[in-house]
Amino acid sequence: MTILQNVSLRHLNTFGIEAKAKEYCRITCKDELKQVLSKKSKHPLFVLGGGSNMLLTKDVDALVLHIDIKGIEVIDSDDTHVTVEAKAGENWHHFVMWCIKHNYGGVENLSLIPGNVGTAPIQNIGAYGVELKDIMVSCEAINIKTQEERIFNKDQCKFAYRESIFKNELKNQYIITSVRFRLTKTDHKLNMDYGAIKDELKKNHIDNPQIRDISNAVIAIRQSKLPDPKEIGNSGSFFKNPIIDNEQLEKLQNNFSDIPYYRVSDSKVKVPAGWLIEKAGFKGKRLGDYGVHNKQALVLVNYGNAKGTDILNLALLIQKTVLRIFNIRIETEVNII
Ligand code: EPU
């Protein structure tokens, strides 16, 4: 375990933004993590997972702990279910592919989400009708101050849409080291409610889909509208879909009769931020080396050498414009550093 000085983070964030870490340490096991946490660094700590949910707008004046702990194993198994533990540094999509290969069901709708297993619970990743909370049993984390290990069961994580206790009450207090999932071995409960999945299966004449078919459909859908961070720097959805009340929806419908929405409760609906941003005229807009993706307006992109501050300024302009047109405040999903 070595602490390096002034390390470029460009290849460690999916936006591909150049920024330097004052100090950097790659962590490959729990003991290394405890050891480095117990030594008092003169710099604050910054925990880095897959780097897929952050926008670096400046150098990181901290000791960056790059959580790179690997391993996937079956913990428990019966005739119908299996409990799998994946370490925090496993690439999320690699983990999903491992499950598909073993015919373990539950994660297939979450194929191709960028990032690592250990950061998935922090924002309760979700796509195509499934959220992490639907399959997670527990996660293990280390207290940054005391280095004590703690198991959080699902309820203790206080999951909500792109939310968890780790983003709120316990922000910056724990580092997740592994996550356990309960998956199906037989009678897989396929989630095909999302129209795009049904369409993709139909297109490929798949009448009796297996979990691999769902995964392939999700991969095809994502590839058709979300840019691959290896080719174009991005952080997935830059904004969260805002939740508004019925009264505001009715007012908006007077001017925008085609506004799409999904009901989340009797009194509230979720509106796709991508639609609001597209209507505000930003979809596909390119300003030099950065812009708004042309197939999904929720995604901001770095075409090459954009600065984090450029992208941040564009995000602020989008927020301001959406607020002015729709009177809706859209919040960022990505962490701004
Ligand atoms: N839409 C537009 N224009 C756009 C984008 C979207 O009009 O440029 C409208 C369309 O009406 C479309 C609707 O928004 O039918 C929904 O679009 P989509 O199915 O692409 O989903 P989303 O709400 O834009 C969310 C997640 C994605 C996830 C998809 C699929 C958030 C913030 N984003 O996007 O998550 O993949 O649903 O479940 O909830 C991510 O978090 O990085 C991410 C990509």
XYZ file of N, CA, C and O and ligand atoms in Angstrom, residues 126-129 161-162 194 222 225-226 235-237 239-241 260 262 272 274-275 278 283 295-298 333, ligand 1:
156
model
N -30.729 2.461 -10.247
C -31.965 1.885 -10.771
C -32.096 2.109 -12.252
O -31.574 3.087 -12.784
N -32.752 1.173 -12.926
C -33.038 1.341 -14.357
C -34.062 0.295 -14.777
O -34.104 -0.808 -14.239
N -34.899 0.677 -15.731
C -35.857 -0.244 -16.366
C -36.677 -1.050 -15.351
O -36.803 -2.271 -15.445
N -37.197 -0.306 -14.361
C -38.155 -0.908 -13.435
C -37.556 -1.645 -12.249
O -38.288 -2.211 -11.441
N -35.752 6.796 -4.109
C -35.306 7.050 -5.486
C -33.967 7.797 -5.485
O -33.896 8.930 -5.029
N -32.928 7.117 -5.929
C -31.555 7.667 -5.973
C -31.109 8.226 -4.612
O -30.354 9.192 -4.545
N -41.303 -2.263 -18.521
C -40.808 -1.125 -19.283
C -41.035 -1.363 -20.779
O -40.542 -2.346 -21.336
N -29.762 0.668 -23.786
C -28.822 1.649 -23.232
C -27.832 2.103 -24.301
O -27.522 3.284 -24.412
N -29.152 4.786 -26.657
C -29.364 6.186 -26.289
C -28.401 6.771 -25.263
O -28.413 7.985 -25.036
N -27.583 5.911 -24.661
C -26.636 6.455 -23.679
C -25.213 6.310 -24.217
O -24.841 5.234 -24.692
N -21.452 10.898 -17.255
C -21.734 10.347 -15.932
C -23.162 9.836 -15.851
O -23.801 9.911 -14.810
N -23.684 9.338 -16.957
C -25.083 8.885 -16.975
C -26.006 10.072 -16.757
O -25.674 11.207 -17.132
N -27.145 9.825 -16.130
C -28.087 10.930 -15.867
C -27.393 11.984 -15.021
O -26.956 11.683 -13.908
N -28.974 14.743 -14.046
C -30.014 15.265 -13.154
C -30.947 14.135 -12.704
O -31.052 13.104 -13.383
N -31.627 14.370 -11.593
C -32.661 13.425 -11.152
C -33.982 13.836 -11.796
O -34.185 15.014 -12.103
N -34.879 12.882 -11.968
C -36.211 13.231 -12.456
C -36.972 13.898 -11.310
O -37.107 13.307 -10.231
N -44.895 14.204 -20.278
C -44.973 12.824 -19.765
C -44.800 12.802 -18.245
O -44.135 13.672 -17.694
N -44.977 9.928 -14.507
C -45.244 8.616 -13.902
C -45.738 8.883 -12.502
O -45.128 9.649 -11.758
N -39.997 13.216 -16.403
C -38.638 12.969 -16.912
C -37.877 14.282 -17.162
O -38.311 15.107 -17.977
N -35.242 14.606 -18.709
C -34.786 14.615 -20.101
C -35.775 15.330 -21.012
O -35.394 16.068 -21.913
N -37.063 15.152 -20.731
C -38.102 15.817 -21.528
C -38.056 17.327 -21.292
O -38.124 18.118 -22.237
N -35.028 18.733 -22.994
C -35.217 18.739 -24.458
C -36.134 19.897 -24.863
O -35.832 20.661 -25.778
N -31.212 19.710 -25.981
C -30.829 18.371 -26.448
C -29.889 18.477 -27.660
O -30.191 19.193 -28.631
N -29.049 12.005 -27.931
C -30.109 10.991 -27.864
C -30.782 10.929 -26.499
O -31.805 10.259 -26.342
N -30.178 11.558 -25.489
C -30.761 11.551 -24.146
C -30.326 12.838 -23.456
O -29.168 12.981 -23.062
N -31.287 13.762 -23.328
C -30.951 15.099 -22.842
C -30.550 15.147 -21.361
O -30.063 16.160 -20.877
N -30.740 14.024 -20.654
C -30.350 13.963 -19.233
C -28.846 13.844 -19.057
O -28.332 13.986 -17.958
N -27.935 14.735 -10.084
C -27.751 13.394 -9.515
C -26.262 13.170 -9.259
O -25.851 12.478 -8.342
N -37.335 12.018 -22.638
C -37.364 13.019 -23.594
N -36.185 13.478 -24.086
C -34.981 12.980 -23.699
C -34.954 11.979 -22.717
C -36.140 11.508 -22.197
O -38.408 13.492 -23.985
O -33.954 13.464 -24.211
C -38.611 11.519 -22.082
C -39.371 10.576 -22.983
O -40.730 10.888 -22.831
C -39.130 9.226 -22.391
C -39.001 9.542 -20.928
O -38.362 10.809 -20.896
O -40.165 8.362 -22.657
C -38.213 8.570 -20.133
O -36.915 8.413 -20.713
P -35.988 7.159 -20.362
O -36.758 5.916 -20.499
O -34.724 7.307 -21.138
O -35.732 7.330 -18.823
P -35.279 8.573 -17.956
O -36.354 8.907 -17.004
O -34.807 9.661 -18.859
C -34.277 7.088 -16.042
C -32.989 6.989 -15.273
C -31.912 6.301 -16.114
C -32.413 4.917 -16.494
C -33.747 5.074 -17.253
C -34.381 3.751 -17.578
C -33.032 8.873 -13.762
C -32.469 10.224 -13.427
N -32.549 8.312 -14.857
O -34.038 7.965 -17.155
O -30.760 6.154 -15.299
O -31.469 4.240 -17.297
O -34.695 5.817 -16.440
O -34.937 3.204 -16.413
O -33.874 8.373 -13.036
C -28.602 6.962 -14.713
O -29.036 7.087 -13.572
O -27.427 7.268 -15.022
C -29.512 6.514 -15.768
C -29.143 6.480 -17.039
